[in-house]
Coordinates of C-alpha atoms in Angstrom, one line a residue:
Chain A
M23 CA 0.0 0.0 0.0
Y24 CA 1.3 3.2 1.1
A25 CA 0.1 5.2 -1.9
Q26 CA -2.5 7.7 -0.7
M27 CA -3.9 10.6 -2.6
V28 CA -1.7 10.0 -5.7
R29 CA -2.7 12.8 -8.1
S30 CA -3.6 11.5 -11.5
T31 CA -2.2 13.5 -14.3
G32 CA -4.8 14.3 -16.9
T33 CA -8.5 14.3 -16.5
L34 CA -10.6 11.4 -17.5
K35 CA -11.3 11.6 -21.3
S36 CA -14.3 10.3 -23.1
R37 CA -13.7 8.0 -26.0
A38 CA -14.4 10.8 -28.4
E39 CA -11.7 13.0 -26.9
M40 CA -9.0 10.3 -27.2
T41 CA -6.4 10.2 -29.9
P42 CA -6.2 6.9 -31.8
E43 CA -3.2 5.9 -29.7
E44 CA -4.9 6.7 -26.5
A45 CA -8.0 4.8 -27.5
A46 CA -5.9 1.8 -28.5
F47 CA -4.1 2.0 -25.2
Q48 CA -7.4 2.1 -23.3
D49 CA -8.6 -0.9 -25.3
R50 CA -5.6 -2.9 -24.1
I51 CA -6.3 -2.0 -20.5
D52 CA -9.9 -2.8 -20.9
R53 CA -9.0 -6.3 -22.3
G54 CA -6.9 -6.8 -19.2
E55 CA -3.6 -6.8 -21.0
R56 CA -0.4 -5.9 -19.1
I57 CA 1.5 -2.8 -20.2
E58 CA 5.2 -3.3 -20.4
P59 CA 8.0 -0.7 -20.2
Q60 CA 8.7 -0.7 -24.0
D61 CA 5.0 -0.2 -24.9
W62 CA 3.5 3.1 -25.8
M63 CA 1.7 4.8 -22.9
P64 CA 0.1 8.2 -22.4
E65 CA 2.4 10.6 -20.6
G66 CA -0.2 11.0 -17.8
Y67 CA -0.2 7.2 -17.2
R68 CA 3.6 7.2 -16.9
R69 CA 3.7 10.2 -14.6
T70 CA 0.9 8.9 -12.4
L71 CA 2.6 5.6 -12.0
I72 CA 6.0 7.1 -11.2
R73 CA 4.3 9.1 -8.4
Q74 CA 2.4 6.1 -7.1
I75 CA 5.2 3.5 -7.2
G76 CA 7.7 6.1 -5.9
Q77 CA 5.4 7.0 -3.0
H78 CA 5.0 3.3 -2.3
A79 CA 8.8 2.7 -2.4
H80 CA 9.5 5.7 -0.1
S81 CA 6.9 4.3 2.3
E82 CA 8.8 1.0 2.5
V83 CA 12.0 2.9 3.2
V84 CA 10.6 5.3 5.8
G85 CA 8.6 2.5 7.2
Q86 CA 11.8 0.9 8.4
L87 CA 12.2 3.7 11.0
P88 CA 9.2 3.2 13.4
E89 CA 9.9 -0.6 13.6
G90 CA 13.7 -0.1 13.7
N91 CA 13.0 2.0 16.8
W92 CA 12.4 -1.3 18.6
I93 CA 14.9 -3.6 17.1
T94 CA 17.5 -2.8 19.7
R95 CA 15.0 -3.2 22.5
A96 CA 13.2 -6.4 21.2
P97 CA 12.4 -8.5 24.2
T98 CA 13.8 -11.9 23.1
L99 CA 16.4 -13.1 20.6
E100 CA 13.7 -14.6 18.5
R101 CA 11.6 -11.5 18.4
K102 CA 14.7 -9.5 17.6
A103 CA 15.6 -11.8 14.7
I104 CA 12.0 -11.7 13.3
L105 CA 11.9 -7.9 13.5
I106 CA 15.3 -7.6 11.8
A107 CA 14.1 -9.9 9.1
K108 CA 10.9 -7.9 8.6
V109 CA 12.6 -4.6 8.4
Q110 CA 15.1 -6.2 5.9
D111 CA 12.1 -7.3 3.8
E112 CA 10.8 -3.8 3.8
A113 CA 14.1 -2.5 2.5
G114 CA 13.9 -5.2 -0.2
H115 CA 10.4 -4.1 -1.1
G116 CA 11.8 -0.6 -1.5
L117 CA 14.4 -1.9 -3.9
Y118 CA 11.9 -3.8 -6.1
L119 CA 9.6 -0.8 -6.2
Y120 CA 12.4 1.6 -7.1
A121 CA 13.4 -0.8 -9.8
A122 CA 9.8 -0.9 -11.1
A123 CA 9.8 2.9 -11.1
E124 CA 13.1 3.0 -13.0
T125 CA 11.5 1.1 -15.9
L126 CA 9.4 4.3 -16.4
G127 CA 12.5 6.4 -17.0
V128 CA 13.2 7.9 -13.5
S129 CA 16.3 7.0 -11.4
R130 CA 16.2 5.9 -7.8
D131 CA 18.4 8.8 -6.8
A132 CA 16.1 11.3 -8.4
L133 CA 13.1 9.8 -6.5
I134 CA 15.1 9.9 -3.3
E135 CA 16.0 13.5 -3.9
D136 CA 12.3 14.3 -4.5
L137 CA 11.4 12.7 -1.2
L138 CA 14.1 14.5 0.8
A139 CA 13.1 17.8 -0.8
G140 CA 9.5 17.2 0.2
R141 CA 8.3 17.0 -3.4
M142 CA 7.2 13.4 -2.9
K143 CA 5.3 11.8 0.0
Y144 CA 5.2 8.5 1.9
S145 CA 2.3 7.0 3.8
S146 CA 0.9 9.0 6.6
I147 CA 1.0 6.0 8.9
F148 CA 4.7 6.2 9.4
N149 CA 4.4 9.6 11.0
Y150 CA 3.0 8.0 14.1
P151 CA 5.4 7.0 16.9
T152 CA 6.1 3.4 18.2
L153 CA 5.9 4.0 21.9
T154 CA 5.8 0.4 23.3
W155 CA 6.6 -3.1 22.1
A156 CA 2.9 -3.7 21.5
D157 CA 3.1 -1.0 18.8
I158 CA 5.3 -3.4 16.8
G159 CA 2.5 -6.0 17.1
A160 CA -0.1 -3.4 16.1
I161 CA 1.9 -2.3 13.1
G162 CA 2.2 -5.9 11.8
W163 CA -1.4 -6.7 12.5
L164 CA -3.1 -3.4 11.4
V165 CA -0.6 -1.6 9.2
D166 CA 0.6 -4.6 7.2
G167 CA -3.0 -5.9 7.3
A168 CA -4.2 -2.7 5.6
A169 CA -1.3 -2.8 3.2
I170 CA -2.2 -6.3 2.1
M171 CA -5.9 -5.3 1.6
N172 CA -4.6 -2.6 -0.8
Q173 CA -1.9 -4.6 -2.5
V174 CA -3.6 -7.9 -3.2
P175 CA -5.7 -6.2 -5.9
L176 CA -2.6 -4.4 -7.2
Q177 CA -1.2 -7.7 -8.2
R178 CA -3.6 -7.3 -11.2
T179 CA -2.7 -3.7 -11.9
S180 CA -2.2 -2.8 -15.6
Y181 CA 1.6 -2.0 -15.4
G182 CA 3.5 -5.3 -15.6
P183 CA 6.6 -4.4 -13.5
Y184 CA 4.4 -3.0 -10.7
A185 CA 2.1 -6.0 -10.7
R186 CA 5.0 -8.4 -10.5
A187 CA 6.6 -6.5 -7.7
M188 CA 3.3 -6.7 -5.8
V189 CA 3.2 -10.5 -6.2
R190 CA 6.5 -10.8 -4.3
I191 CA 5.6 -8.2 -1.8
C192 CA 2.2 -9.6 -0.9
K193 CA 3.8 -13.0 0.0
E194 CA 6.1 -11.4 2.5
E195 CA 3.5 -9.0 3.9
S196 CA 1.1 -11.8 4.9
F197 CA 4.0 -13.3 6.8
H198 CA 4.5 -10.0 8.5
Q199 CA 0.9 -9.6 9.4
R200 CA 0.9 -13.1 11.1
Q201 CA 4.0 -12.1 13.1
G202 CA 2.3 -8.9 14.2
Y203 CA -0.8 -10.7 15.3
A204 CA 1.4 -13.3 17.2
I205 CA 2.9 -10.4 19.2
M206 CA -0.5 -9.0 19.9
M207 CA -1.7 -12.4 21.1
K208 CA 1.2 -12.7 23.5
M209 CA 0.6 -9.3 24.8
A210 CA -3.2 -9.6 25.0
R211 CA -2.9 -12.8 26.9
G212 CA 0.1 -11.7 29.0
T213 CA 0.4 -9.7 32.3
P214 CA -2.1 -6.9 33.0
E215 CA 0.6 -4.4 32.0
Q216 CA 1.1 -6.2 28.6
R217 CA -2.7 -6.2 28.0
E218 CA -2.8 -2.5 28.7
M219 CA 0.0 -1.9 26.2
A220 CA -1.9 -4.0 23.6
Q221 CA -5.1 -2.1 24.1
D222 CA -3.3 1.2 24.1
A223 CA -1.5 0.3 20.8
L224 CA -4.9 -0.5 19.2
N225 CA -6.3 2.7 20.5
R226 CA -3.5 4.7 18.9
F227 CA -3.2 2.8 15.6
W228 CA -6.8 2.1 14.7
F229 CA -7.8 5.4 13.1
P230 CA -4.4 6.0 11.5
A231 CA -4.7 2.5 10.0
L232 CA -8.1 3.5 8.5
M233 CA -6.5 6.6 7.1
M234 CA -4.1 4.5 5.1
F235 CA -6.8 3.8 2.5
G236 CA -7.0 7.5 1.7
P237 CA -9.9 10.0 1.9
S238 CA -13.6 9.0 1.6
D239 CA -14.7 8.3 -2.0
R240 CA -16.9 11.4 -1.9
D241 CA -13.7 13.5 -1.4
S242 CA -11.4 11.4 -3.5
V243 CA -10.8 13.5 -6.5
H244 CA -8.0 11.5 -8.1
S245 CA -9.5 8.1 -8.5
A246 CA -11.5 8.1 -11.7
Q247 CA -8.6 8.3 -14.1
S248 CA -6.5 5.9 -12.1
M249 CA -9.3 3.4 -12.0
A250 CA -9.8 3.7 -15.8
W251 CA -6.1 2.9 -16.2
R252 CA -6.3 0.1 -13.7
I253 CA -3.6 1.6 -11.6
K254 CA -6.2 1.6 -8.8
I255 CA -8.6 -1.3 -8.7
N256 CA -10.9 -0.7 -5.8
S257 CA -12.2 2.5 -4.2
N258 CA -10.9 3.8 -0.9
D259 CA -14.1 3.1 0.9
E260 CA -14.5 -0.4 -0.4
L261 CA -11.1 -1.4 0.8
R262 CA -11.6 0.4 4.2
Q263 CA -14.9 -1.5 4.7
K264 CA -13.2 -4.8 3.9
F265 CA -10.4 -4.0 6.3
V266 CA -12.8 -3.2 9.2
D267 CA -14.9 -6.3 8.5
Q268 CA -11.8 -8.5 8.6
T269 CA -10.2 -6.8 11.6
V270 CA -13.1 -6.5 14.1
P271 CA -13.4 -10.3 14.7
Q272 CA -9.6 -10.5 15.1
A273 CA -9.7 -7.8 17.8
E274 CA -12.6 -9.7 19.5
F275 CA -10.5 -12.9 19.5
L276 CA -7.7 -11.0 21.2
G277 CA -10.2 -9.6 23.8
L278 CA -9.4 -6.1 22.7
T279 CA -11.8 -3.3 22.1
I280 CA -11.9 -1.3 18.9
P281 CA -11.8 2.4 20.0
D282 CA -15.0 3.3 18.2
P283 CA -18.3 3.6 20.1
E284 CA -20.2 3.8 16.8
L285 CA -18.9 0.4 15.6
R286 CA -21.7 -2.1 15.1
W287 CA -22.7 -4.9 12.8
N288 CA -25.1 -3.9 10.1
E289 CA -27.0 -6.9 9.0
A290 CA -28.6 -5.2 6.0
K291 CA -25.2 -4.3 4.4
G292 CA -23.4 -7.4 5.7
G293 CA -20.6 -5.3 7.2
Y294 CA -19.8 -3.1 10.1
D295 CA -20.8 0.5 10.5
F296 CA -17.9 2.5 11.9
S297 CA -16.8 6.1 12.5
E298 CA -14.6 7.8 9.9
P299 CA -11.2 8.9 11.0
D300 CA -10.5 12.6 11.7
W301 CA -9.8 13.8 8.2
A302 CA -8.5 17.1 9.5
E303 CA -5.8 15.2 11.3
F304 CA -5.1 13.2 8.2
H305 CA -4.5 16.3 6.1
E306 CA -2.3 17.8 8.8
V307 CA -0.1 14.7 8.8
L308 CA 0.2 14.9 5.0
R309 CA 1.1 18.5 5.3
G310 CA 4.0 17.5 7.6
N311 CA 2.4 18.1 10.9
G312 CA 2.2 14.5 12.2
P313 CA 3.9 13.6 15.4
C314 CA 7.0 12.2 13.7
N315 CA 7.2 13.8 10.2
A316 CA 10.1 16.0 11.1
D317 CA 12.0 13.2 12.8
R318 CA 11.4 10.7 10.0
M319 CA 12.6 13.1 7.3
A320 CA 15.6 14.2 9.5
A321 CA 16.6 10.5 9.9
R322 CA 16.4 9.9 6.1
R323 CA 18.3 13.1 5.3
K324 CA 21.0 12.2 7.8
A325 CA 21.4 8.7 6.4
W326 CA 21.6 10.1 2.8
D327 CA 24.0 13.0 3.6
E328 CA 26.3 11.0 5.8
G329 CA 26.3 8.2 3.3
A330 CA 27.3 10.4 0.4
W331 CA 31.1 9.6 0.9
V332 CA 30.3 5.9 0.7
R333 CA 28.3 6.1 -2.5
E334 CA 31.0 8.3 -4.0
A335 CA 33.7 5.9 -3.0
L336 CA 31.9 2.9 -4.4
A337 CA 31.3 4.7 -7.7
A338 CA 35.0 5.8 -7.8
H339 CA 36.2 2.3 -7.1
A340 CA 34.0 0.8 -9.7
A341 CA 35.3 3.4 -12.2
K342 CA 38.9 2.5 -11.4
R343 CA 38.2 -1.2 -11.8
A344 CA 36.5 -0.5 -15.2
A345 CA 39.5 1.5 -16.3
R346 CA 42.0 -1.2 -15.5
P347 CA 43.1 -3.6 -18.2
V348 CA 41.3 -6.9 -18.0
A349 CA 44.5 -8.8 -17.7
A350 CA 45.4 -7.0 -14.5
E351 CA 42.3 -8.3 -12.8
Chain B
M29 CA 33.6 -21.9 35.7
A30 CA 33.6 -24.8 33.4
P31 CA 35.7 -24.1 30.3
L32 CA 33.0 -25.3 27.9
F33 CA 30.5 -22.9 29.4
E34 CA 33.0 -20.1 29.1
L35 CA 33.7 -20.9 25.5
C36 CA 30.0 -20.8 24.6
L37 CA 29.6 -17.4 26.3
R38 CA 32.7 -16.0 24.6
M39 CA 31.4 -17.0 21.2
G40 CA 27.7 -16.2 21.9
D41 CA 28.3 -12.9 23.6
S42 CA 30.6 -11.6 20.8
T43 CA 28.0 -12.5 18.2
L44 CA 25.2 -11.0 20.3
I45 CA 26.9 -7.7 20.9
L46 CA 28.1 -7.3 17.3
G47 CA 24.6 -8.3 16.0
Q48 CA 23.1 -5.7 18.4
R49 CA 25.5 -3.0 17.1
L50 CA 24.7 -3.8 13.5
S51 CA 21.0 -3.7 14.1
E52 CA 21.4 -0.1 15.2
W53 CA 22.0 0.7 11.5
C54 CA 18.5 -0.5 10.4
G55 CA 17.0 2.2 8.2
H56 CA 20.1 4.5 8.4
A57 CA 22.6 3.0 6.0
P58 CA 24.1 4.9 3.1
V59 CA 22.3 2.9 0.4
L60 CA 19.3 0.5 0.5
E61 CA 21.5 -2.4 -0.5
E62 CA 23.6 -1.8 2.7
D63 CA 20.6 -1.7 4.9
I64 CA 19.7 -5.1 3.6
A65 CA 23.2 -6.5 3.9
L66 CA 23.8 -5.2 7.4
A67 CA 20.5 -6.6 8.5
N68 CA 21.4 -9.9 6.9
V69 CA 24.7 -10.1 8.8
A70 CA 23.0 -9.0 12.1
L71 CA 20.4 -11.7 11.6
D72 CA 23.1 -14.4 11.1
L73 CA 24.9 -13.2 14.3
I74 CA 21.7 -13.2 16.3
G75 CA 20.9 -16.8 15.0
Q76 CA 24.4 -17.9 16.1
T77 CA 23.9 -16.3 19.5
Q78 CA 20.8 -18.4 20.0
M79 CA 22.8 -21.5 19.3
W80 CA 25.9 -20.6 21.4
L81 CA 23.9 -19.2 24.4
G82 CA 21.4 -22.1 24.1
L83 CA 24.3 -24.5 24.5
A84 CA 25.8 -22.4 27.3
G85 CA 22.6 -22.7 29.3
E86 CA 22.4 -26.5 28.6
V87 CA 26.0 -26.9 29.7
E88 CA 25.5 -24.8 32.8
G89 CA 22.4 -26.9 33.7
Q90 CA 20.8 -24.2 35.9
G91 CA 17.7 -23.7 33.9
R92 CA 18.9 -20.5 32.1
D93 CA 18.1 -20.5 28.4
A94 CA 19.6 -18.2 25.7
D95 CA 17.2 -15.4 26.5
A96 CA 18.0 -15.5 30.2
L97 CA 21.7 -15.3 29.4
A98 CA 21.3 -12.5 26.9
F99 CA 18.8 -10.3 28.7
R100 CA 19.4 -11.0 32.4
R101 CA 23.1 -10.8 33.0
D102 CA 24.9 -7.6 33.8
A103 CA 28.0 -6.3 32.0
G104 CA 30.5 -8.0 34.3
A105 CA 29.1 -11.5 33.3
F106 CA 29.5 -10.8 29.6
R107 CA 32.5 -12.5 27.8
N108 CA 32.5 -10.8 24.4
L109 CA 35.6 -9.3 22.8
L110 CA 36.0 -5.6 23.5
L111 CA 36.2 -4.9 19.8
V112 CA 32.5 -5.7 19.2
E113 CA 31.2 -3.3 21.8
R114 CA 33.0 -0.3 20.2
P115 CA 30.3 2.1 19.0
N116 CA 29.3 2.0 15.3
G117 CA 30.9 5.4 14.4
D118 CA 30.6 6.1 10.7
F119 CA 29.9 3.5 8.1
G120 CA 33.6 3.0 7.6
H121 CA 34.2 2.2 11.3
T122 CA 31.4 -0.3 11.3
I123 CA 32.7 -2.1 8.2
M124 CA 36.3 -2.0 9.5
R125 CA 35.2 -3.4 12.9
Q126 CA 33.3 -6.1 11.0
F127 CA 36.3 -7.0 8.8
L128 CA 38.7 -7.3 11.8
F129 CA 36.2 -9.5 13.6
D130 CA 35.3 -11.6 10.5
A131 CA 39.0 -12.2 9.7
W132 CA 39.3 -13.8 13.2
H133 CA 35.8 -15.4 13.4
L134 CA 36.1 -17.5 10.3
P135 CA 39.4 -19.3 11.2
M136 CA 38.1 -19.6 14.8
L137 CA 34.9 -21.4 13.5
R138 CA 37.0 -23.5 11.1
A139 CA 39.0 -24.7 14.1
L140 CA 35.9 -25.2 16.2
A141 CA 34.3 -27.3 13.4
G142 CA 36.9 -29.9 14.4
S143 CA 36.2 -29.7 18.1
S144 CA 36.3 -32.8 20.2
E145 CA 32.9 -31.6 21.7
P146 CA 30.3 -32.5 19.0
R147 CA 27.8 -29.8 20.0
V148 CA 30.5 -27.1 19.5
A149 CA 31.5 -28.6 16.2
A150 CA 27.9 -28.7 15.0
I151 CA 27.3 -25.0 15.7
A152 CA 30.7 -24.0 14.2
Q153 CA 30.0 -26.0 11.0
K154 CA 26.7 -24.2 10.6
A155 CA 28.0 -20.7 11.4
E156 CA 31.1 -21.1 9.3
R157 CA 29.2 -21.0 6.0
E158 CA 27.5 -17.7 7.1
V159 CA 30.7 -16.2 8.3
A160 CA 32.6 -17.0 5.1
Y161 CA 30.1 -14.7 3.4
H162 CA 30.4 -12.1 6.1
L163 CA 34.2 -12.0 5.5
E164 CA 33.9 -11.9 1.8
R165 CA 31.5 -8.9 2.1
S166 CA 33.4 -6.9 4.7
A167 CA 36.8 -7.5 3.0
G168 CA 35.2 -6.4 -0.3
L169 CA 33.9 -3.2 1.2
V170 CA 37.2 -2.4 3.0
I171 CA 38.9 -2.7 -0.4
R172 CA 36.3 -0.6 -2.3
L173 CA 36.2 2.1 0.4
G174 CA 39.9 2.1 1.0
D175 CA 40.7 2.4 -2.7
G176 CA 37.8 4.7 -3.5
T177 CA 38.1 8.5 -3.1
G178 CA 40.6 10.5 -1.0
E179 CA 38.0 11.1 1.6
S180 CA 37.0 7.4 1.8
R181 CA 40.6 6.3 2.1
A182 CA 41.2 8.8 5.0
R183 CA 38.1 7.6 6.8
M184 CA 39.0 3.9 6.4
Q185 CA 42.6 4.6 7.6
A186 CA 41.2 6.5 10.6
A187 CA 38.8 3.6 11.4
L188 CA 41.6 1.1 11.2
D189 CA 43.9 3.2 13.4
A190 CA 41.2 3.7 16.0
L191 CA 40.1 0.0 16.1
W192 CA 43.6 -1.6 15.9
P193 CA 44.3 -1.6 19.7
W194 CA 41.0 -3.5 20.2
A195 CA 41.9 -6.3 17.9
G196 CA 44.9 -7.9 19.6
E197 CA 42.7 -9.3 22.4
M198 CA 41.4 -12.0 20.0
F199 CA 44.8 -13.8 20.2
A200 CA 45.5 -13.4 23.9
G201 CA 44.7 -16.7 25.7
D202 CA 44.1 -17.3 29.4
G203 CA 43.7 -20.3 31.6
V204 CA 40.3 -21.2 30.2
D205 CA 41.8 -21.2 26.6
A206 CA 44.6 -23.4 27.8
A207 CA 42.2 -25.9 29.3
L208 CA 40.0 -25.8 26.1
A209 CA 43.1 -26.4 23.9
A210 CA 44.3 -29.2 26.1
G211 CA 40.9 -30.9 25.7
E212 CA 40.9 -30.2 21.9
I213 CA 37.6 -28.4 22.4
A214 CA 38.9 -25.1 21.0
P215 CA 42.2 -23.8 19.5
D216 CA 44.8 -21.9 21.3
P217 CA 43.9 -18.3 20.4
A218 CA 47.5 -17.5 19.3
R219 CA 47.3 -20.2 16.7
L220 CA 44.7 -18.1 14.8
R221 CA 47.1 -15.2 14.4
P222 CA 48.9 -16.2 11.2
A223 CA 45.6 -16.7 9.3
W224 CA 44.3 -13.4 10.5
D225 CA 47.5 -11.6 9.6
G226 CA 47.4 -13.1 6.2
T227 CA 43.9 -12.0 5.5
V228 CA 44.3 -8.6 7.0
D229 CA 47.6 -7.8 5.2
A230 CA 46.3 -8.9 1.8
V231 CA 43.1 -6.9 2.1
L232 CA 44.8 -3.8 3.5
A233 CA 47.3 -3.9 0.7
E234 CA 44.5 -4.0 -2.0
A235 CA 42.6 -1.3 -0.1
T236 CA 45.8 0.9 -0.2
L237 CA 45.6 1.2 3.6
A238 CA 48.6 1.1 6.0
R239 CA 48.7 -1.5 8.7
P240 CA 49.2 0.3 12.0
A241 CA 52.6 -0.3 13.6
G242 CA 51.6 -0.5 17.3
S243 CA 51.4 -3.8 19.1
F244 CA 49.7 -2.5 22.2
F245 CA 46.2 -3.9 22.7
H246 CA 43.4 -3.6 25.3
R247 CA 42.1 -6.7 27.0
G248 CA 39.5 -7.6 29.5
G249 CA 36.4 -8.8 27.6
R250 CA 37.1 -12.5 28.3
A251 CA 37.4 -11.7 32.0
G252 CA 34.2 -9.5 32.1
R253 CA 36.1 -6.2 32.3
H254 CA 34.5 -4.1 29.7
T255 CA 34.5 -0.6 28.3
E256 CA 31.9 2.0 29.4
H257 CA 30.0 1.3 26.2
L258 CA 28.7 -2.2 27.1
G259 CA 26.6 -1.0 30.0
H260 CA 24.7 1.4 27.8
L261 CA 24.2 -1.2 25.1
L262 CA 22.8 -3.6 27.6
A263 CA 20.6 -1.0 29.3
E264 CA 18.8 -0.6 25.9
M265 CA 18.8 -4.2 24.8
Q266 CA 17.6 -5.6 28.2
F267 CA 15.0 -2.9 28.9
L268 CA 11.8 -4.9 28.5
Q269 CA 13.0 -8.0 30.3
R270 CA 14.3 -5.9 33.2
A271 CA 11.2 -3.6 33.4
Y272 CA 8.7 -6.4 33.2
P273 CA 10.2 -9.4 34.9
G274 CA 8.4 -12.6 34.4
A275 CA 6.4 -11.5 31.4
A276 CA 6.5 -13.7 28.3
W277 CA 6.9 -12.0 24.9

């Protein structure tokens, strides 16, 4: 997941307004064909995908930070190993996604510069702090759970490299979600203090997790073109509803309470009714005013700036190697 | 204390503390590939810790498992090399520390793979494959960063000079080592020096770095006399187990 409010470039055109090339392209999408890097594509499609895949990649990279915050304090050797492996997977997801974006003609470094300059975003969820060990469970359970909900359909997205990256990522994400739930289970069935941490983590992460699907459909202005291009498959509200319906019984099983007094089963619609998140808060977080925005960006800038000498040295060494006669190797 | 128990702590504490140090890098490395590689090495070291400290607990026979040993001992009971508790410093420091350790760790494990104690040999054989890769990677990076730019060479030389006095401890044996060597459970530490010198000299030469001349080295890790840094590392690592005794995680 992790692509929220990606602005589509270009307004939705009717058939009559399309050039013959655009119409042929739309026909391919409508037939369910995959678009590959060498194929013709509208500039708007290319630019929207770069933004979406780039935002997704940045989210994986920034997403290492809230979990990394607990690696050095993980409570057992096994939990430490699992968390390191998970954060390592996330860095790997970042790599596949940057590679998918590169097929659209943009370099990884250029995307990173855009992130660091504030021209590109990452998911709002990673601007919330991880305050206790239970938050690591809540992130796996709720955040990875929400990500899976969004990413499973993206395995069928129209752009081949993105769809294939999603297939690999989804496999690993479902493992992450199970690990997160396992942590929650231990905490929810542990000492009174652990139960309290588990409930507190759910209280703090519930609404931010619902925000991950993006604004309500009635306010989501960017979806129509992306849906026509099959860059986006389901609407924000559809996915949010599915997530709530899946998650409520899991919380009940843990003996935890979803922090929403309006939550109740609606027999007629066959799903839960629930409160919307505070959208004013969501927009503030996107504007940079979440509790951790400044810290997250500072950490990424520091890593990038302090790593410059390493990247330069590796490039310089590679150039020296390339310049040497083969026989000298 | 039984020499076999001490050996397991010496191995497992060094892998634990170095794994913990490497995991501090998570999300902060200079390039994404290095985030992944550092995590990978940390993961191997934590896995080896589980085996060494697991065996230590078994040998001790007092009901302590690997987690009890990792999370509920104070600094004075740790037996790791002082080198691995050195702070990460810049990326060059971290890689140089890793290289100096790996260049010892691999021949140590190769020797332990032939131990007369089968449980030690089994762990060493498994770990050896992982550590061969660690050494290949750290040596490769020392070469690339040493023979990179002027700045990178200066940083790598500074790291080498700063870490050098912490390396000699690896080869300084004590009574426990003598007993282990006599029982053919573990090698005499001094015996590992030629292999280490060979690796280090070859890599430094290719990296265009100068081997420091000094022969002074700090010691104490094997006897539980550590630097100031270990207490802070443990305070962070052991926090949850200390703050919530008796909880299961």
